[in-house]
């Protein structure tokens, strides 16, 4: 019987979060007073890590309207959905979708957990996000699986603008698309007007950062992992924005092995193991 160990239980150690906690008052203080907007598939506000009875709702919150306020609590202090922008006006060209802030995929809740999940006990042990005392904002830009699995510029830009106007400090975008143009390309190079940006998402990120919002974007899943050298255009947009904090995957301490099974005498199998180069195992979301 081959022994197996749990994976992905050391993320906070890999990114040196524990050392940072020790310098800033400990894990119980990490993220205090910070508001992080998650532009994703929504946030499950009923998840244990998305609740913290010790937190109080900041003044002027929650940021939501109508029934969407049912998706907020003292941890998730904003709930807005932009899925209606993904639903076309012509019924024959689209299918119904859930336009509420509810997370029907799980990706957004996972991204929120990585950023600011509260300290909880799980089957893999005690875990938390990097900033467990931060507040979260739910800005849903993706629809339901098999219905609206992709999103578009207008939904992302509207969500980014809403996060800025709501007073969020940080916006996290674990999403992206092909970087068709350079971040500074404008005008005729993309068939636009004289001083119009080619990449609207990059332009929106630059404007948001200029107005005081910290924007963190995933680099994408298109890099050449085999050669461990990023290829041309492998960083997705809007991660190409010069003012964004663009984050790629990190290599951890695990070692991969290649195995060859050779039939032995009596039907036994001998394993010939050759260690392979350590691979990129800690995936970011995209």
GROMACS .gro file of C-alpha atoms in nm:
model
  286
    1UNK     CA    1   0.000   0.000   0.000
    2UNK     CA    2   0.152   0.328  -0.109
    3UNK     CA    3   0.128   0.606   0.149
    4UNK     CA    4  -0.050   0.922   0.034
    5UNK     CA    5  -0.043   1.264   0.195
    6UNK     CA    6  -0.285   1.554   0.175
    7UNK     CA    7  -0.215   1.817  -0.088
    8UNK     CA    8  -0.263   2.193  -0.082
    9UNK     CA    9  -0.259   2.231   0.294
   10UNK     CA   10   0.052   2.452   0.305
   11UNK     CA   11  -0.051   2.743   0.083
   12UNK     CA   12  -0.020   3.007   0.357
   13UNK     CA   13   0.330   2.883   0.432
   14UNK     CA   14   0.430   2.883   0.064
   15UNK     CA   15   0.337   3.251   0.023
   16UNK     CA   16   0.496   3.343   0.359
   17UNK     CA   17   0.161   3.453   0.503
   18UNK     CA   18   0.247   3.315   0.847
   19UNK     CA   19   0.561   3.526   0.863
   20UNK     CA   20   0.356   3.830   0.762
   21UNK     CA   21   0.099   3.756   1.033
   22UNK     CA   22   0.373   3.741   1.293
   23UNK     CA   23   0.484   4.091   1.195
   24UNK     CA   24   0.137   4.245   1.197
   25UNK     CA   25  -0.029   4.126   1.516
   26UNK     CA   26  -0.097   3.762   1.433
   27UNK     CA   27  -0.348   3.571   1.224
   28UNK     CA   28  -0.638   3.701   1.433
   29UNK     CA   29  -0.563   4.055   1.315
   30UNK     CA   30  -0.476   3.989   0.950
   31UNK     CA   31  -0.686   4.195   0.710
   32UNK     CA   32  -0.865   4.403   0.973
   33UNK     CA   33  -1.038   4.701   0.815
   34UNK     CA   34  -0.969   4.587   0.456
   35UNK     CA   35  -1.249   4.529   0.202
   36UNK     CA   36  -1.177   4.286  -0.085
   37UNK     CA   37  -1.401   4.265  -0.390
   38UNK     CA   38  -1.417   3.925  -0.560
   39UNK     CA   39  -1.516   3.951  -0.928
   40UNK     CA   40  -1.607   3.593  -1.004
   41UNK     CA   41  -1.892   3.339  -0.997
   42UNK     CA   42  -2.038   3.475  -0.673
   43UNK     CA   43  -1.974   3.390  -0.307
   44UNK     CA   44  -2.159   3.134  -0.095
   45UNK     CA   45  -2.223   3.352   0.211
   46UNK     CA   46  -2.348   3.045   0.405
   47UNK     CA   47  -2.009   2.872   0.386
   48UNK     CA   48  -1.852   2.854   0.735
   49UNK     CA   49  -1.542   3.041   0.615
   50UNK     CA   50  -1.762   3.324   0.485
   51UNK     CA   51  -1.902   3.397   0.831
   52UNK     CA   52  -1.743   3.570   1.128
   53UNK     CA   53  -1.961   3.673   1.420
   54UNK     CA   54  -1.680   3.886   1.562
   55UNK     CA   55  -1.694   4.119   1.260
   56UNK     CA   56  -1.941   4.405   1.241
   57UNK     CA   57  -2.094   4.560   0.932
   58UNK     CA   58  -1.898   4.875   0.837
   59UNK     CA   59  -2.082   5.207   0.822
   60UNK     CA   60  -2.265   5.252   0.494
   61UNK     CA   61  -2.288   4.880   0.425
   62UNK     CA   62  -2.419   4.642   0.301
   63UNK     CA   63  -2.385   4.745  -0.061
   64UNK     CA   64  -2.666   4.569  -0.246
   65UNK     CA   65  -3.019   4.621  -0.367
   66UNK     CA   66  -3.348   4.438  -0.314
   67UNK     CA   67  -3.327   4.063  -0.262
   68UNK     CA   68  -2.953   4.066  -0.329
   69UNK     CA   69  -2.909   4.190   0.029
   70UNK     CA   70  -3.009   3.839   0.143
   71UNK     CA   71  -2.665   3.727   0.023
   72UNK     CA   72  -2.475   3.948   0.270
   73UNK     CA   73  -2.365   3.911   0.631
   74UNK     CA   74  -2.104   4.066   0.860
   75UNK     CA   75  -1.827   3.906   0.649
   76UNK     CA   76  -1.968   3.940   0.295
   77UNK     CA   77  -2.071   4.304   0.301
   78UNK     CA   78  -2.157   4.360  -0.067
   79UNK     CA   79  -2.355   4.147  -0.310
   80UNK     CA   80  -2.407   4.251  -0.669
   81UNK     CA   81  -2.473   4.047  -0.981
   82UNK     CA   82  -2.393   4.149  -1.337
   83UNK     CA   83  -2.525   3.829  -1.494
   84UNK     CA   84  -2.811   4.025  -1.648
   85UNK     CA   85  -2.554   4.165  -1.890
   86UNK     CA   86  -2.487   3.810  -2.010
   87UNK     CA   87  -2.856   3.741  -2.079
   88UNK     CA   88  -2.951   3.865  -2.424
   89UNK     CA   89  -3.264   4.066  -2.488
   90UNK     CA   90  -3.388   3.812  -2.744
   91UNK     CA   91  -3.537   3.497  -2.580
   92UNK     CA   92  -3.472   3.281  -2.886
   93UNK     CA   93  -3.097   3.347  -2.857
   94UNK     CA   94  -3.045   3.269  -2.489
   95UNK     CA   95  -3.146   3.051  -2.196
   96UNK     CA   96  -3.269   3.156  -1.851
   97UNK     CA   97  -3.004   3.198  -1.584
   98UNK     CA   98  -2.978   3.281  -1.215
   99UNK     CA   99  -2.911   3.655  -1.201
  100UNK     CA  100  -2.880   3.657  -0.821
  101UNK     CA  101  -2.538   3.679  -0.646
  102UNK     CA  102  -2.559   3.307  -0.560
  103UNK     CA  103  -2.245   3.103  -0.645
  104UNK     CA  104  -2.354   2.807  -0.858
  105UNK     CA  105  -2.001   2.711  -0.961
  106UNK     CA  106  -1.781   2.730  -0.649
  107UNK     CA  107  -1.493   2.912  -0.816
  108UNK     CA  108  -1.578   3.248  -0.661
  109UNK     CA  109  -1.619   3.102  -0.313
  110UNK     CA  110  -1.280   2.932  -0.347
  111UNK     CA  111  -1.118   3.258  -0.459
  112UNK     CA  112  -1.281   3.438  -0.165
  113UNK     CA  113  -1.153   3.166   0.070
  114UNK     CA  114  -0.796   3.206  -0.055
  115UNK     CA  115  -0.813   3.582  -0.005
  116UNK     CA  116  -1.000   3.623   0.321
  117UNK     CA  117  -1.168   3.304   0.442
  118UNK     CA  118  -1.221   3.297   0.817
  119UNK     CA  119  -1.037   3.041   1.032
  120UNK     CA  120  -1.231   2.713   1.013
  121UNK     CA  121  -1.175   2.345   1.086
  122UNK     CA  122  -1.197   2.128   0.776
  123UNK     CA  123  -1.141   1.758   0.697
  124UNK     CA  124  -0.785   1.859   0.603
  125UNK     CA  125  -0.722   2.045   0.927
  126UNK     CA  126  -0.749   2.408   1.035
  127UNK     CA  127  -0.737   2.653   0.747
  128UNK     CA  128  -0.799   3.017   0.658
  129UNK     CA  129  -0.743   3.275   0.390
  130UNK     CA  130  -0.441   3.503   0.385
  131UNK     CA  131  -0.641   3.790   0.539
  132UNK     CA  132  -0.906   3.615   0.753
  133UNK     CA  133  -1.029   3.935   0.919
  134UNK     CA  134  -1.094   4.123   0.595
  135UNK     CA  135  -1.443   4.192   0.468
  136UNK     CA  136  -1.549   4.057   0.128
  137UNK     CA  137  -1.757   4.195  -0.155
  138UNK     CA  138  -1.941   3.964  -0.396
  139UNK     CA  139  -1.940   4.097  -0.754
  140UNK     CA  140  -2.077   3.816  -0.970
  141UNK     CA  141  -1.976   3.830  -1.337
  142UNK     CA  142  -2.020   3.465  -1.442
  143UNK     CA  143  -2.348   3.277  -1.475
  144UNK     CA  144  -2.444   2.916  -1.419
  145UNK     CA  145  -2.252   2.613  -1.552
  146UNK     CA  146  -2.344   2.526  -1.906
  147UNK     CA  147  -2.543   2.847  -1.948
  148UNK     CA  148  -2.306   3.143  -1.910
  149UNK     CA  149  -1.965   2.991  -1.844
  150UNK     CA  150  -1.790   3.295  -1.990
  151UNK     CA  151  -1.826   3.666  -1.930
  152UNK     CA  152  -1.754   3.979  -2.129
  153UNK     CA  153  -1.584   4.318  -2.104
  154UNK     CA  154  -1.896   4.512  -2.012
  155UNK     CA  155  -1.981   4.291  -1.713
  156UNK     CA  156  -1.626   4.302  -1.577
  157UNK     CA  157  -1.591   4.678  -1.626
  158UNK     CA  158  -1.928   4.743  -1.460
  159UNK     CA  159  -1.833   4.522  -1.164
  160UNK     CA  160  -1.494   4.689  -1.128
  161UNK     CA  161  -1.658   5.032  -1.133
  162UNK     CA  162  -1.914   4.920  -0.872
  163UNK     CA  163  -1.640   4.786  -0.644
  164UNK     CA  164  -1.460   5.119  -0.668
  165UNK     CA  165  -1.774   5.322  -0.598
  166UNK     CA  166  -1.868   5.090  -0.309
  167UNK     CA  167  -1.541   5.176  -0.135
  168UNK     CA  168  -1.360   4.846  -0.175
  169UNK     CA  169  -0.984   4.858  -0.113
  170UNK     CA  170  -0.881   4.562  -0.330
  171UNK     CA  171  -1.038   4.390  -0.630
  172UNK     CA  172  -0.945   4.029  -0.709
  173UNK     CA  173  -0.998   3.904  -1.065
  174UNK     CA  174  -0.924   3.532  -1.106
  175UNK     CA  175  -1.020   3.543  -1.471
  176UNK     CA  176  -0.887   3.650  -1.808
  177UNK     CA  177  -0.880   3.613  -2.183
  178UNK     CA  178  -0.627   3.621  -2.463
  179UNK     CA  179  -0.412   3.934  -2.464
  180UNK     CA  180  -0.477   4.034  -2.824
  181UNK     CA  181  -0.311   4.373  -2.789
  182UNK     CA  182  -0.036   4.528  -2.585
  183UNK     CA  183  -0.151   4.715  -2.275
  184UNK     CA  184  -0.071   5.053  -2.431
  185UNK     CA  185  -0.204   4.986  -2.783
  186UNK     CA  186  -0.453   5.248  -2.894
  187UNK     CA  187  -0.622   5.388  -3.200
  188UNK     CA  188  -0.590   5.257  -3.554
  189UNK     CA  189  -0.384   4.951  -3.456
  190UNK     CA  190  -0.708   4.788  -3.339
  191UNK     CA  191  -0.950   4.977  -3.561
  192UNK     CA  192  -1.055   5.214  -3.286
  193UNK     CA  193  -1.074   5.592  -3.270
  194UNK     CA  194  -0.769   5.812  -3.243
  195UNK     CA  195  -0.710   5.778  -2.870
  196UNK     CA  196  -0.929   5.480  -2.780
  197UNK     CA  197  -0.771   5.189  -2.591
  198UNK     CA  198  -0.761   4.855  -2.774
  199UNK     CA  199  -0.802   4.651  -2.456
  200UNK     CA  200  -1.098   4.789  -2.263
  201UNK     CA  201  -1.040   4.570  -1.957
  202UNK     CA  202  -0.680   4.690  -1.923
  203UNK     CA  203  -0.800   5.049  -1.957
  204UNK     CA  204  -1.058   4.992  -1.683
  205UNK     CA  205  -0.797   4.840  -1.451
  206UNK     CA  206  -0.559   5.131  -1.511
  207UNK     CA  207  -0.834   5.382  -1.436
  208UNK     CA  208  -0.939   5.195  -1.121
  209UNK     CA  209  -0.583   5.183  -0.988
  210UNK     CA  210  -0.538   5.551  -1.069
  211UNK     CA  211  -0.842   5.621  -0.851
  212UNK     CA  212  -0.702   5.424  -0.557
  213UNK     CA  213  -0.820   5.064  -0.601
  214UNK     CA  214  -0.560   4.786  -0.574
  215UNK     CA  215  -0.633   4.534  -0.850
  216UNK     CA  216  -0.497   4.177  -0.833
  217UNK     CA  217  -0.531   3.959  -1.144
  218UNK     CA  218  -0.439   3.598  -1.221
  219UNK     CA  219  -0.176   3.562  -1.494
  220UNK     CA  220  -0.368   3.284  -1.668
  221UNK     CA  221  -0.328   2.916  -1.743
  222UNK     CA  222  -0.174   2.951  -2.088
  223UNK     CA  223   0.197   2.952  -1.999
  224UNK     CA  224   0.427   2.678  -2.126
  225UNK     CA  225   0.438   2.472  -1.806
  226UNK     CA  226   0.648   2.200  -1.969
  227UNK     CA  227   0.938   2.433  -2.034
  228UNK     CA  228   0.861   2.655  -1.734
  229UNK     CA  229   0.916   2.955  -1.962
  230UNK     CA  230   0.616   3.178  -2.035
  231UNK     CA  231   0.542   3.197  -2.406
  232UNK     CA  232   0.436   3.504  -2.605
  233UNK     CA  233   0.089   3.629  -2.506
  234UNK     CA  234   0.062   3.366  -2.229
  235UNK     CA  235  -0.023   3.631  -1.969
  236UNK     CA  236  -0.395   3.688  -2.003
  237UNK     CA  237  -0.576   4.019  -2.015
  238UNK     CA  238  -0.640   4.213  -1.794
  239UNK     CA  239  -0.332   4.076  -1.619
  240UNK     CA  240  -0.129   4.264  -1.880
  241UNK     CA  241  -0.233   4.596  -1.724
  242UNK     CA  242   0.090   4.769  -1.610
  243UNK     CA  243  -0.064   4.880  -1.280
  244UNK     CA  244  -0.222   4.545  -1.188
  245UNK     CA  245  -0.061   4.303  -0.943
  246UNK     CA  246  -0.055   3.999  -1.171
  247UNK     CA  247  -0.003   3.665  -0.999
  248UNK     CA  248   0.113   3.337  -1.151
  249UNK     CA  249   0.137   2.987  -1.009
  250UNK     CA  250   0.414   2.901  -0.766
  251UNK     CA  251   0.626   2.589  -0.742
  252UNK     CA  252   0.602   2.402  -0.412
  253UNK     CA  253   0.821   2.138  -0.255
  254UNK     CA  254   0.647   1.832  -0.396
  255UNK     CA  255   0.841   1.599  -0.627
  256UNK     CA  256   0.684   1.417  -0.919
  257UNK     CA  257   0.795   1.068  -1.019
  258UNK     CA  258   0.762   0.884  -1.346
  259UNK     CA  259   0.694   0.513  -1.301
  260UNK     CA  260   0.730   0.218  -1.536
  261UNK     CA  261   0.563  -0.110  -1.447
  262UNK     CA  262   0.759  -0.421  -1.553
  263UNK     CA  263   0.602  -0.769  -1.513
  264UNK     CA  264   0.813  -0.980  -1.277
  265UNK     CA  265   0.835  -1.345  -1.193
  266UNK     CA  266   0.518  -1.498  -1.052
  267UNK     CA  267   0.307  -1.213  -1.181
  268UNK     CA  268   0.456  -0.959  -0.938
  269UNK     CA  269   0.519  -0.606  -1.060
  270UNK     CA  270   0.844  -0.423  -0.999
  271UNK     CA  271   0.833  -0.045  -1.000
  272UNK     CA  272   1.120   0.141  -1.161
  273UNK     CA  273   1.089   0.500  -1.043
  274UNK     CA  274   1.283   0.786  -1.194
  275UNK     CA  275   1.247   1.125  -1.027
  276UNK     CA  276   1.118   1.393  -1.265
  277UNK     CA  277   1.166   1.765  -1.248
  278UNK     CA  278   0.938   1.924  -0.991
  279UNK     CA  279   0.625   2.044  -1.165
  280UNK     CA  280   0.399   2.342  -1.108
  281UNK     CA  281   0.138   2.192  -0.879
  282UNK     CA  282  -0.016   2.492  -0.709
  283UNK     CA  283  -0.263   2.619  -0.967
  284UNK     CA  284  -0.417   2.960  -0.953
  285UNK     CA  285  -0.776   2.996  -1.067
  286UNK     CA  286  -0.859   3.105  -1.419
   0.00000   0.00000   0.00000
